[in-house]
Short mmCIF file of C-alpha atoms in Angstrom, two decimals:
data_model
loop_
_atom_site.label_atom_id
_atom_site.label_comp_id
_atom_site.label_asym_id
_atom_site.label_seq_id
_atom_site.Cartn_x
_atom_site.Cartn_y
_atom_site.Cartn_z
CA UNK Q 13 -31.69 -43.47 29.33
CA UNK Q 14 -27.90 -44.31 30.01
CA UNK Q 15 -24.95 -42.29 28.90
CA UNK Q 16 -23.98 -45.71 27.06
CA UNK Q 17 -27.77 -45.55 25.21
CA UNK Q 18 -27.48 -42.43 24.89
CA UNK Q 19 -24.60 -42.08 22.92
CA UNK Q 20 -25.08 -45.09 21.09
CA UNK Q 21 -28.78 -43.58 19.62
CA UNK Q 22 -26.40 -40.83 19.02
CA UNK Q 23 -24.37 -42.03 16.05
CA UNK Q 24 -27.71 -43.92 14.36
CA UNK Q 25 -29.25 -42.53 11.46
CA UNK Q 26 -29.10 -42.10 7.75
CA UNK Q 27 -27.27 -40.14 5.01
CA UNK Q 28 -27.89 -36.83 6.34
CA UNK Q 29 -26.92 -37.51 9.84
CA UNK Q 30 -23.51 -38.82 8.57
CA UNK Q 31 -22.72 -35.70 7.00
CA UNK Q 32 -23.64 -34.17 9.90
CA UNK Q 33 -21.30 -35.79 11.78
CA UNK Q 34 -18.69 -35.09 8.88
CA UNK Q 35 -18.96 -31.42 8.38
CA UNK Q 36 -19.26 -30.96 12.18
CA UNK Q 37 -15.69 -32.69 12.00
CA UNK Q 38 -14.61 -30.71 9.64
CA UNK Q 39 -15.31 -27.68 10.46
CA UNK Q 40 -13.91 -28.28 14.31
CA UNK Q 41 -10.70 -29.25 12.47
CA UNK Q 42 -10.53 -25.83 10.45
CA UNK Q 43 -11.16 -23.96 14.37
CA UNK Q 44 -8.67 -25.39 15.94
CA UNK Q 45 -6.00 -25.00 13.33
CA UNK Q 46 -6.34 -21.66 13.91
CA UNK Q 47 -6.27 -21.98 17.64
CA UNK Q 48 -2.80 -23.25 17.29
CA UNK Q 49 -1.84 -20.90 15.08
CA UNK Q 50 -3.10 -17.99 17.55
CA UNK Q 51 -0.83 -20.36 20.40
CA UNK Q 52 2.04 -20.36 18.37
CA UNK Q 53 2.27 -16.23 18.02
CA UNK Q 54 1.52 -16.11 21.85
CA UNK Q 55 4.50 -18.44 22.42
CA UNK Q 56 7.53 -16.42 23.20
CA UNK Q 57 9.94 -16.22 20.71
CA UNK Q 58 14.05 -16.89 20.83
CA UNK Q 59 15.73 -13.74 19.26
CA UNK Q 60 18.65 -16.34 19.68
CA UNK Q 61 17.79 -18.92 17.61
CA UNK Q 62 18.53 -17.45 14.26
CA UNK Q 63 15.49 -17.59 12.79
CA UNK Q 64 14.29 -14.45 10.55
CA UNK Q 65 10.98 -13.61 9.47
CA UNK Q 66 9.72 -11.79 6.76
CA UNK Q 67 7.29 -9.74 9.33
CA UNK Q 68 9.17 -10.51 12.36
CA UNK Q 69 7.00 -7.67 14.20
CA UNK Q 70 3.76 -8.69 13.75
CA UNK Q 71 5.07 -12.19 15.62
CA UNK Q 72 7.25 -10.96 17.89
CA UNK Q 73 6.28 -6.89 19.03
CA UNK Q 74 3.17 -7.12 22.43
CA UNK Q 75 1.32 -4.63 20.96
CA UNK Q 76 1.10 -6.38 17.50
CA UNK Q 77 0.69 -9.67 18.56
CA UNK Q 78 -2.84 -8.87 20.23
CA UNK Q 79 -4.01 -8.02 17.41
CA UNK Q 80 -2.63 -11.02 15.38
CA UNK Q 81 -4.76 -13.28 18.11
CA UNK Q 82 -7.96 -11.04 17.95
CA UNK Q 83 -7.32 -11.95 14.05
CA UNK Q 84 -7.07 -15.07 14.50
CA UNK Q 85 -9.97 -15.21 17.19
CA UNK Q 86 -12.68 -13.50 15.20
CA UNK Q 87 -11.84 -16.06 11.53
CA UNK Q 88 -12.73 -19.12 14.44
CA UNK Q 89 -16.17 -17.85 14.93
CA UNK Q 90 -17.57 -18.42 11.03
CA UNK Q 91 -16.00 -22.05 11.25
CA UNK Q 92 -17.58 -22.31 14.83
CA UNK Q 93 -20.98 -21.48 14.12
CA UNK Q 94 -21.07 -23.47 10.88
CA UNK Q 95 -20.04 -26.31 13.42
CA UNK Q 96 -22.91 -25.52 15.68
CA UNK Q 97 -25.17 -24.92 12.36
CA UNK Q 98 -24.65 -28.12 10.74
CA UNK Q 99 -26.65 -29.55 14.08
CA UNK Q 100 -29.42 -28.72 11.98
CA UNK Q 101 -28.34 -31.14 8.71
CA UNK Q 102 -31.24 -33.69 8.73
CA UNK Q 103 -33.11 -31.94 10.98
CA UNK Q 104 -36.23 -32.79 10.06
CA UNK Q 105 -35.63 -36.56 10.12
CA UNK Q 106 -33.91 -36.53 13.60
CA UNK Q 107 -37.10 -34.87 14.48
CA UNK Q 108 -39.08 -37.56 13.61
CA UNK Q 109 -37.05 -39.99 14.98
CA UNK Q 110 -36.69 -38.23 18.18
CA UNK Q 111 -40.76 -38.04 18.25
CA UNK Q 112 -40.42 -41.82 18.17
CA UNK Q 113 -38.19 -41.89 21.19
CA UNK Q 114 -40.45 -39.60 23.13
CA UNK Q 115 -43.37 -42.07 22.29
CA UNK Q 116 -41.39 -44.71 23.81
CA UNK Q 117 -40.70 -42.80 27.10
CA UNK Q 118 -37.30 -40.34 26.33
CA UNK Q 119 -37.93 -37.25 28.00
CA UNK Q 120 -36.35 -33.90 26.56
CA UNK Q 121 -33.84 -33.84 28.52
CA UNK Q 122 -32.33 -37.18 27.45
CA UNK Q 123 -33.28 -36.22 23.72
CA UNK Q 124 -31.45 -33.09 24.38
CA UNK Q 125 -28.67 -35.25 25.72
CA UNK Q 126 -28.53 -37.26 22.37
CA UNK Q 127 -27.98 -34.19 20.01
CA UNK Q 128 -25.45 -32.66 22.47
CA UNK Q 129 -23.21 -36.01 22.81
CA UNK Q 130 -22.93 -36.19 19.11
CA UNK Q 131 -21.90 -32.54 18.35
CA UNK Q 132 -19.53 -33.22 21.56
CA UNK Q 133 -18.23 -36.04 19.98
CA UNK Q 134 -17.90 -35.21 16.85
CA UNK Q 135 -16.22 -31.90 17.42
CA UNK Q 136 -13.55 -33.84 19.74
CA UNK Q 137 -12.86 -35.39 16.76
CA UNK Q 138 -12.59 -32.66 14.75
CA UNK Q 139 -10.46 -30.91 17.23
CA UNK Q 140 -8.32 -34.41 17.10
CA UNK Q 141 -7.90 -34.06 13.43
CA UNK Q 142 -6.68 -29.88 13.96
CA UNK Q 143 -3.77 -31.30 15.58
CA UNK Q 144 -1.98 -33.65 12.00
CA UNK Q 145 -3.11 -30.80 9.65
CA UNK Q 146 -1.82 -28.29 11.50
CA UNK Q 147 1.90 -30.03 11.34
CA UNK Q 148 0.86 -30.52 7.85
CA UNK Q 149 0.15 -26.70 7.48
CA UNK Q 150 3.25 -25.72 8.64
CA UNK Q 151 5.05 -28.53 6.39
CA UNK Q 152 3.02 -26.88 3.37
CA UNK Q 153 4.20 -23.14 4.01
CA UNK Q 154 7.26 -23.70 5.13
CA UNK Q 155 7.92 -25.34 1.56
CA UNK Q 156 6.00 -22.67 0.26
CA UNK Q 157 6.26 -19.60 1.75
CA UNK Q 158 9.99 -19.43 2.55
CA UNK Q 159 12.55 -18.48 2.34
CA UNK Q 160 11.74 -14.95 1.30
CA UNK Q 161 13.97 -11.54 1.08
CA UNK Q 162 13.54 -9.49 4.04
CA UNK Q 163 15.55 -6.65 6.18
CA UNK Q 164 18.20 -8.18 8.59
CA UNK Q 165 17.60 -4.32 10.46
CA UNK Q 166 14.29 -3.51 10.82
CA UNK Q 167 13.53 0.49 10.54
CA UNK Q 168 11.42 2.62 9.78
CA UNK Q 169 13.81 3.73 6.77
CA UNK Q 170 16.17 1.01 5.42
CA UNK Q 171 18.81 3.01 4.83
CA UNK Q 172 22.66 0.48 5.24
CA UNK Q 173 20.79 -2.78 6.41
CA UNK Q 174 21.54 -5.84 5.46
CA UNK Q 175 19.49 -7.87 2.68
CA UNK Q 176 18.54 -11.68 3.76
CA UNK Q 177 17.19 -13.74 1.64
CA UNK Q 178 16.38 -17.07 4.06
CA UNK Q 179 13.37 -15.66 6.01
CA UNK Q 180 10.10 -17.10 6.74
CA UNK Q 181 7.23 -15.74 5.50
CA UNK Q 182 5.16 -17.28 8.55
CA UNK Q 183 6.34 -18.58 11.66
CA UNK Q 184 5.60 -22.65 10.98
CA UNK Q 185 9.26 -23.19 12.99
CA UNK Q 186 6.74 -21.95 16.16
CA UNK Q 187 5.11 -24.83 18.13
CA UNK Q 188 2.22 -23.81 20.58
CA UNK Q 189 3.27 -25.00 23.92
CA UNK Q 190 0.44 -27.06 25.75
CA UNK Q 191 -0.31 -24.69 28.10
CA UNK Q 192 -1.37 -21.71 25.53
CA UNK Q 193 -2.91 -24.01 23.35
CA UNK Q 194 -4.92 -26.27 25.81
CA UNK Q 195 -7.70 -24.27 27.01
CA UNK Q 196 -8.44 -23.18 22.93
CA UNK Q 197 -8.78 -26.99 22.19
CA UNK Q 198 -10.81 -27.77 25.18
CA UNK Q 199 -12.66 -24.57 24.50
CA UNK Q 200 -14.02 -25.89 21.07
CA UNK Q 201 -15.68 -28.77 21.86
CA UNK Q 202 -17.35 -27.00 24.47
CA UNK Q 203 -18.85 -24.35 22.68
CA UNK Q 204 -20.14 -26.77 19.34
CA UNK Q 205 -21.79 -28.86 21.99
CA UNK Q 206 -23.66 -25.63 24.07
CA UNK Q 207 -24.87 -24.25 20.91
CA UNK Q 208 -25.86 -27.53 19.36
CA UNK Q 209 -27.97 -28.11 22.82
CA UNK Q 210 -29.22 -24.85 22.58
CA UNK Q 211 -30.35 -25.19 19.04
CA UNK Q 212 -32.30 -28.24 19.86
CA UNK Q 213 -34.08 -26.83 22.81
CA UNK Q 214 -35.16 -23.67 20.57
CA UNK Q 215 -36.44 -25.80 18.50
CA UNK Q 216 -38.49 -27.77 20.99
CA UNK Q 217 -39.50 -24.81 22.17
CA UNK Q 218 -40.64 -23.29 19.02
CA UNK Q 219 -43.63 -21.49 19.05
CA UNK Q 220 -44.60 -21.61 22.32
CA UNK Q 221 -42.46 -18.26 23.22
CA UNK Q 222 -43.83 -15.39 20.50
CA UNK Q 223 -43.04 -11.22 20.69
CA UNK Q 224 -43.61 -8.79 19.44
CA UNK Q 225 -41.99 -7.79 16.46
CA UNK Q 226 -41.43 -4.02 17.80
CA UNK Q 227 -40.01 -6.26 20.76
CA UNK Q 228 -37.47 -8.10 18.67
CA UNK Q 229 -36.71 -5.11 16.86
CA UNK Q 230 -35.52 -2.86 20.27
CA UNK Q 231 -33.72 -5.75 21.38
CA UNK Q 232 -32.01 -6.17 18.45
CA UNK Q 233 -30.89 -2.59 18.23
CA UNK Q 234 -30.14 -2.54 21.80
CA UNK Q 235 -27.70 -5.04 20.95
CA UNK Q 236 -26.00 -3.20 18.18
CA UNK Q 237 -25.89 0.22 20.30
CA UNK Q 238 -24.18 -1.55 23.10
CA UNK Q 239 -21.32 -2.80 20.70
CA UNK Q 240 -21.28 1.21 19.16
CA UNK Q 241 -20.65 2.47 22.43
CA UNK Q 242 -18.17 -0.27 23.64
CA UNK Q 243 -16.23 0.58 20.64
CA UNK Q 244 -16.59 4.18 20.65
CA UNK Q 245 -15.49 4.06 24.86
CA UNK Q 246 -11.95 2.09 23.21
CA UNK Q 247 -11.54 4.43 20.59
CA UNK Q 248 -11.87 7.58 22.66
CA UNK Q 249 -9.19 5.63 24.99
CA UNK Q 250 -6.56 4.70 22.80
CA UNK Q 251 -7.01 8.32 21.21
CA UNK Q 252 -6.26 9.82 24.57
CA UNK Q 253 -3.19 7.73 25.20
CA UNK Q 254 -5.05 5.93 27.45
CA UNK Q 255 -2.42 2.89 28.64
CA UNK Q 256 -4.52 -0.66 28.30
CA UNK Q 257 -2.91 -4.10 29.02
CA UNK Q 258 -2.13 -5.56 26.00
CA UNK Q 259 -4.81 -8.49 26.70
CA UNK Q 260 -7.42 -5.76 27.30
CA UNK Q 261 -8.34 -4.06 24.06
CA UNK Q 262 -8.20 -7.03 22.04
CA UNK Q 263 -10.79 -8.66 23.99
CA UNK Q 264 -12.68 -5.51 24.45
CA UNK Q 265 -12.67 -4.92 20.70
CA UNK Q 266 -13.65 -8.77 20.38
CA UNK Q 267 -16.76 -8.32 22.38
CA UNK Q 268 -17.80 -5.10 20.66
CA UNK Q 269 -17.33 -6.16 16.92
CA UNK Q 270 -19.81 -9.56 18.22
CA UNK Q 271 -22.47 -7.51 19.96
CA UNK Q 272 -22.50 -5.31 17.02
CA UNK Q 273 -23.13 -8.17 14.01
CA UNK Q 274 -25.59 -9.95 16.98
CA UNK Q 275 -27.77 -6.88 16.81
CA UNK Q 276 -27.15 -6.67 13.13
CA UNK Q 277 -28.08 -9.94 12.36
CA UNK Q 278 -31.46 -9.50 14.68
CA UNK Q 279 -32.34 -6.36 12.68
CA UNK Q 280 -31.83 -7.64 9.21
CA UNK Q 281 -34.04 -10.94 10.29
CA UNK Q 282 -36.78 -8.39 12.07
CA UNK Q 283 -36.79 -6.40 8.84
CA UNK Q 284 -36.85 -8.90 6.53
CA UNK Q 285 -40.25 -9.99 8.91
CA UNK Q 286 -41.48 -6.58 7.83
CA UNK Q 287 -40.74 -6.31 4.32
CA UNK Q 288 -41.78 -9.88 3.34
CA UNK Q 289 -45.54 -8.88 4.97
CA UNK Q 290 -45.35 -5.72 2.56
CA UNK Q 291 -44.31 -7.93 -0.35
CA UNK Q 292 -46.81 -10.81 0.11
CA UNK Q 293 -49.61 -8.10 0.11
CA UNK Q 294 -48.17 -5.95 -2.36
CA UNK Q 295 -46.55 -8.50 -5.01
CA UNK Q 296 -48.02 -9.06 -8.46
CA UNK Q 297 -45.67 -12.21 -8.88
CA UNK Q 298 -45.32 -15.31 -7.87
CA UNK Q 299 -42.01 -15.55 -6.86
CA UNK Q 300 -42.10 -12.27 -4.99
CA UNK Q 301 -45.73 -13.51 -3.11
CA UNK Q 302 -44.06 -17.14 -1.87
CA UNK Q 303 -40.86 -15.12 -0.94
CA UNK Q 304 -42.82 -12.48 1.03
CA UNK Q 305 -44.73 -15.51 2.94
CA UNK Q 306 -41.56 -17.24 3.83
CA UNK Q 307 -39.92 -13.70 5.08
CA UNK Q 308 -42.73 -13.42 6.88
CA UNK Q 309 -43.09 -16.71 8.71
CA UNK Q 310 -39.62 -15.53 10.39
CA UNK Q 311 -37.62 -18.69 9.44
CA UNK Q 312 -34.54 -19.67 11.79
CA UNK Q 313 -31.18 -17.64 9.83
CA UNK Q 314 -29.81 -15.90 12.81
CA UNK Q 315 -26.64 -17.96 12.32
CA UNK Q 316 -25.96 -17.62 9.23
CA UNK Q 317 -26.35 -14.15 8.86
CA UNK Q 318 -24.16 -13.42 11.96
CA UNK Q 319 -21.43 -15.22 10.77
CA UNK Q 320 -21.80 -13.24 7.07
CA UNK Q 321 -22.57 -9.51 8.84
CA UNK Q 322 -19.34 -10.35 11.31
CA UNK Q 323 -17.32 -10.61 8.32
CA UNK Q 324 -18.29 -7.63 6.81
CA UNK Q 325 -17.61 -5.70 10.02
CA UNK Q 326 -14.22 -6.82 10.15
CA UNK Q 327 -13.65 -6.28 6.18
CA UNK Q 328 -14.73 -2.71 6.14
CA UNK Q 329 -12.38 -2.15 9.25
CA UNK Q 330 -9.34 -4.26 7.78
CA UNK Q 331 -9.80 -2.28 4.04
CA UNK Q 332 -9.43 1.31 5.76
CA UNK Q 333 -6.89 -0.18 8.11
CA UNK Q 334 -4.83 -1.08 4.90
CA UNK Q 335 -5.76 1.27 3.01
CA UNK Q 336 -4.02 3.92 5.31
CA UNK Q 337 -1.07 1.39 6.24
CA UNK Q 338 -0.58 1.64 2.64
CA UNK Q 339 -0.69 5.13 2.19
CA UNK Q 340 1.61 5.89 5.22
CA UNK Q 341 4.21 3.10 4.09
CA UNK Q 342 4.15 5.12 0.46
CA UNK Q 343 5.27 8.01 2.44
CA UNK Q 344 7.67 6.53 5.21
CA UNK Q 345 8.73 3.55 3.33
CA UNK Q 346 7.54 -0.04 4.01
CA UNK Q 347 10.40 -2.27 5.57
CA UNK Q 348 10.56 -5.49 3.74
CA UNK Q 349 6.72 -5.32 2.88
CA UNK Q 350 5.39 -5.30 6.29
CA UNK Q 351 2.34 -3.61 5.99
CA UNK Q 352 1.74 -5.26 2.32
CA UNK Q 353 2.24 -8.64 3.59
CA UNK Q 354 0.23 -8.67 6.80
CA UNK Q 355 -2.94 -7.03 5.65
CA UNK Q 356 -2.91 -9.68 2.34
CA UNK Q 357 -2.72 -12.17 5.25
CA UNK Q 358 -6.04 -10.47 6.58
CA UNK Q 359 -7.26 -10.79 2.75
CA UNK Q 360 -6.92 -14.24 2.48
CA UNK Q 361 -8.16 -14.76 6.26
CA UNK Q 362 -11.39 -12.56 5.06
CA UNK Q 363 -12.03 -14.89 2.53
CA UNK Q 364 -11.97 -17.82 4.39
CA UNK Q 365 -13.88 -16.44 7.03
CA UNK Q 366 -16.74 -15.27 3.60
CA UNK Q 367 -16.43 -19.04 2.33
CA UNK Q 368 -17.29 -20.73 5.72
CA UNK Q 369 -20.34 -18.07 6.16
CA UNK Q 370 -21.64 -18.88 2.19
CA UNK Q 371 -21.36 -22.77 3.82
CA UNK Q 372 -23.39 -21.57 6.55
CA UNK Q 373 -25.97 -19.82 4.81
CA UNK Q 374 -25.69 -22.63 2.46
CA UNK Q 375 -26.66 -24.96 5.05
CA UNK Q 376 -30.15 -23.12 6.69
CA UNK Q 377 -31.27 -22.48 2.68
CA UNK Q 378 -31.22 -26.16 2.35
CA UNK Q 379 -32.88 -26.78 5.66
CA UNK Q 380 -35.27 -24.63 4.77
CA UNK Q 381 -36.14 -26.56 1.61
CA UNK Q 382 -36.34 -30.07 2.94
CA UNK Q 383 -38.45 -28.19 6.13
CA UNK Q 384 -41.00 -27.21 3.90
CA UNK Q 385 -40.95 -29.79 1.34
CA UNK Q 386 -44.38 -30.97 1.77
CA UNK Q 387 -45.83 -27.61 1.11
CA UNK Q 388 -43.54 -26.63 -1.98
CA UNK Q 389 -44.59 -30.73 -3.41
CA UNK Q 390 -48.26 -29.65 -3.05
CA UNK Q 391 -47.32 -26.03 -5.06
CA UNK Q 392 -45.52 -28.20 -7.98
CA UNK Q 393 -48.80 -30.40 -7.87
CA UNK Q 394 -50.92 -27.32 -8.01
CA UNK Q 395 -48.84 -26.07 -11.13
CA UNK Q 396 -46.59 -24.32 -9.87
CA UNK Q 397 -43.13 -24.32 -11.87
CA UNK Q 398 -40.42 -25.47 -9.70
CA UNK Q 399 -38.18 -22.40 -11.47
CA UNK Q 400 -40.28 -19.40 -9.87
CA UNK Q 401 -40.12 -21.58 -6.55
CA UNK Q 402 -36.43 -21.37 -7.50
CA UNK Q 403 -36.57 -17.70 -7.42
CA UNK Q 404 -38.66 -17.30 -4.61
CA UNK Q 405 -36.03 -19.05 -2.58
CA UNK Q 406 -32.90 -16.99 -3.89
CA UNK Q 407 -34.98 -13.59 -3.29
CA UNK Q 408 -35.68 -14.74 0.24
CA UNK Q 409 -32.12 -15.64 1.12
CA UNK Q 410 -30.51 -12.65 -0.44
CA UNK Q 411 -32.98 -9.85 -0.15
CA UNK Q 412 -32.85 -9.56 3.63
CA UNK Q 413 -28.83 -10.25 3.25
CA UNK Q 414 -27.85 -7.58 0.81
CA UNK Q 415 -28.73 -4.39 2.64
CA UNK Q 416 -27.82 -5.89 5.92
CA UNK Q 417 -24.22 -6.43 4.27
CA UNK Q 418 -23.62 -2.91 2.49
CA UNK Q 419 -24.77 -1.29 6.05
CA UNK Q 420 -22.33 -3.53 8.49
CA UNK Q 421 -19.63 -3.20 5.45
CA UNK Q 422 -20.30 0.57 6.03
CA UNK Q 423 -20.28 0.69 9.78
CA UNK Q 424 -17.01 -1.16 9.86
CA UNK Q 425 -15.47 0.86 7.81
CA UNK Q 426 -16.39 4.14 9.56
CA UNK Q 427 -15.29 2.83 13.01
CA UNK Q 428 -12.08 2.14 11.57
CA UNK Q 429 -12.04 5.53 10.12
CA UNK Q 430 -12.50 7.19 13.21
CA UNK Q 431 -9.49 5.13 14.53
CA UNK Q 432 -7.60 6.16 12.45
CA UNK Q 433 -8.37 9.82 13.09
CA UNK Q 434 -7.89 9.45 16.95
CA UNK Q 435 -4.67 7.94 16.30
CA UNK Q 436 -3.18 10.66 12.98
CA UNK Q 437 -3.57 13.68 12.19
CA UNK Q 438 -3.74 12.71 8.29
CA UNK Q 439 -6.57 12.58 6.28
CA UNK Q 440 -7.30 10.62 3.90
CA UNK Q 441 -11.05 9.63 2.41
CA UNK Q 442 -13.01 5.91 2.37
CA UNK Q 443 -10.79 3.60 -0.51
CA UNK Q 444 -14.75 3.66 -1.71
CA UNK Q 445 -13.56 0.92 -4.64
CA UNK Q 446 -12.23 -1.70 -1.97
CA UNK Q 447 -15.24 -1.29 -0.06
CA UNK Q 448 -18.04 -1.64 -2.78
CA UNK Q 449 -15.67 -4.91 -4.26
CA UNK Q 450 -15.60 -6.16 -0.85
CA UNK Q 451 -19.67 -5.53 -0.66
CA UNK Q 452 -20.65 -6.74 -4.13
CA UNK Q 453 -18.28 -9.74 -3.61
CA UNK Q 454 -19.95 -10.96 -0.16
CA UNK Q 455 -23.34 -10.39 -2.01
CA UNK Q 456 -22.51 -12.25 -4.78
CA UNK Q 457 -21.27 -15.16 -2.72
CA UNK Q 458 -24.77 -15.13 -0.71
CA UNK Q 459 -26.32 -15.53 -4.05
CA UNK Q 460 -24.60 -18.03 -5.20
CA UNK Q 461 -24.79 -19.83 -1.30
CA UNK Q 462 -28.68 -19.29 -2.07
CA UNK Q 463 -28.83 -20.87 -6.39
CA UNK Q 464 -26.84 -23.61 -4.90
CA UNK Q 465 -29.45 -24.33 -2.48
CA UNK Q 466 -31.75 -24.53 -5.21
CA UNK Q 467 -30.41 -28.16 -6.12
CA UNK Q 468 -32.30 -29.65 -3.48
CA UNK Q 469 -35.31 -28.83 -4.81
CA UNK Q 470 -36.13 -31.56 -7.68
CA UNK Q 471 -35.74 -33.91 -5.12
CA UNK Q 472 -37.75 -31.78 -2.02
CA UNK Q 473 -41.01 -31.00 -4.56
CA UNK Q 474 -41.50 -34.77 -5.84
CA UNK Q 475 -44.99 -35.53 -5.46
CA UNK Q 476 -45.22 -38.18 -3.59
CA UNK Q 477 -43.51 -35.91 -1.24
CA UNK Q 478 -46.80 -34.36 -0.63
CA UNK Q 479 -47.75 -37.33 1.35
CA UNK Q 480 -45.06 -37.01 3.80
CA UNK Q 481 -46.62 -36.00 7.34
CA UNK Q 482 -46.31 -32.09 7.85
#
């Protein structure tokens, strides 16, 4: 098969493989806005050119601006793996047509090749699109998000500065010079494609490599160990004083906070193997019994659940982080609303980052559905009510999610404690409130990720889907 044949079997297909196409577009777009918006705070900035901002240190001060980029670095990864997840729209058709192919004489390899050339493709495109809407998103705040008051001094008391009122709130005047931003962009495409490829080869591959679940479950923890140690080695550091490039820690701390929602994520989907086998022997319902089988039959969520555990990681961190900023600004004075105005930008950053994971998770319930359609048609035929399938499929998505989210929400928020510690000799207790909001919130949105899934299934348990070939 040629390149040209290739890419041409690529782009053929039905409804479901043009969305996939679309929302892998999409959601490449979304990245690489915020690659350019991590290029323009690494792009040094002219003192002379006039320009104020309202939190001119965050954007301008080295050992803030890591931090800004490791901000900016870690809300890419929920839009990147829903990029990579949404390979697996239509999944089940592609299948089939790809089982035709291989009758014909397409090897794996070339199949392999198909899948990866249109996430390639489509996430060039997507990374094509970043480029108008992020002029357009620094049209938009500009407008809207300046000018606004700020100190012309900047100390830590304002005591005889000046007041200006024609700051920026963000720094849209900033463009991202090619150099900075050129090896994000390329970056993106790259990536969607690898784990696209990757995806399909798993699922090739499926079934023919089985372990042990005590297996899965020491690997998994092994996993989330490494990142507690890697971020308990930085924290003893920058408590002793310890001087680290300002490139260093942010990429250190990057690598930790991953490892630690990869384990995560394998432990919730190793326990959730365990529990469902309890519940499908123990459960006097229905709803509980298909749930238990399905938890049990160790469905592909990995994604989906690291994306929504890597969130939580970060918000339990960012809501001790602020509240402390908070409580130290009460006491020293806040100049022109720094610390209030950078850790709402985390807020809002946090809730993107929750949306694109509820998309995610979103995304494998519905796969899930149309997966298994043939089965759940045979249930309805059998008399079983398509509302306690609904249940079953909103206790399977969210029971293995909850716990997994109040623990990594937890473990977040105690690593950022302990950070703060190392750092001050203040003390000051858990801002318990944020944290159980910022729990119960994530929650709620994987329940409603999972009821919305539930639309698909008057269409997924018609009869005559019971004919379809498992």
């Amino acid at each position: 098969m040629t390149w040209a044949g290739a890419t041409w079997l690529a782009f053929r297909g039905g409804r479901s493989d043009r969305l996939r196409i679309v929302l892998t577009v999409a959601s490449t777009a979304v990245a690489a806005v915020f690659v350019l918006l991590a290029g323009a705070v690494v792009t040094p900035w002219d003192p002379a050119s006039g320009t104020a901002y309202s939190n001119v240190q965050l954007w301008t001060e080295d050992g803030l601006r890591g931090g800004t980029v490791l901000a900016l670095a870690l809300l890419c990864l929920p839009f990147l793996a829903f990029a990579a997840q949404c390979s697996r729209i239509g999944a089940p058709a592609r299948e089939r047509r790809f089982e035709d192919l291989a009758r014909l004489g397409a090897t794996r390899r070339e199949l392999r090749r198909v899948a990866a050339i249109e996430s390639g493709l489509a996430s060039v495109g997507g990374v094509l699109l970043g480029l108008p809407l992020y002029a357009l998103l620094a049209v938009v705040v500009g407008v809207v998000g300046g000018p606004v008051s700020m100190y012309r001094g900047i100390s830590a008391v304002p005591v005889g500065t000046e007041w200006s009122p024609d700051a920026l709130l963000l720094p849209t005047d900033r463009v991202p010079t090619w150099w900075v931003a050129l090896p994000g962009l390329v970056l993106l495409p790259l990536l969607v494609t690898l784990s696209a490829s990757v995806g399909a080869a798993r699922r090739q591959d499926e079934g023919q490599r089985e372990r042990s679940v005590r297996r899965r479950l020491t690997r998994s923890g092994a996993i989330a160990a490494s990142g507690l140690v890697l971020g308990g080695i930085l924290i003893y550091l920058l408590g002793a004083s310890v001087a680290l490039p300002s490139v260093v820690w942010p990429l250190v701390l990057l690598v930790a906070v991953v490892l630690l929602a990869l384990g995560a994520a394998g432990l919730a989907g190793e326990l959730a193997v365990v529990a469902g086998a309890r519940l499908a022997v123990g459960a006097g319902r229905a709803d509980l019994l298909l749930a238990g089988r399905r938890m049990e039959a160790r469905q592909r969520r990995g994604a989906s659940r690291l994306t929504l555990l890597l969130g939580c990681l970060v918000g339990g961190a960012v809501l001790v982080l602020r509240a402390d900023a908070l409580a130290m600004s009460a006491r020293q004075g806040d100049t022109g609303g720094f610390f209030a105005q950078t850790y709402l930008l985390l807020i809002v950053a946090l809730g993107l980052a929750t949306a694109a994971s509820a998309l995610g998770l979103l995304v494998a319930e519905v796969e899930g559905i149309v997966e298994r359609r043939r089965s759940l048609a045979t249930a309805v035929a059998a008399g079983v009510p398509r509302r306690v399938i609904a249940r079953a499929v909103v206790i399977e998505a969210v029971l293995p999610v909850v716990p997994a989210v109040v623990v990594t929400t937890l473990v977040g928020a105690l690593f950022a404690r302990i950070f703060v510690l190392a750092l001050s000799e203040e003390r000051s207790g858990l801002p318990a409130f944020d944290l159980v909001l910022f729990a119960g919130a994530v929650s709620l949105t994987a329940v409603l990720a999972a009821g919305l899934a539930t639309l698909a299934l008057p269409a997924s348990t018609d009869v005559s889907e019971a004919r379809v070939p498992a």
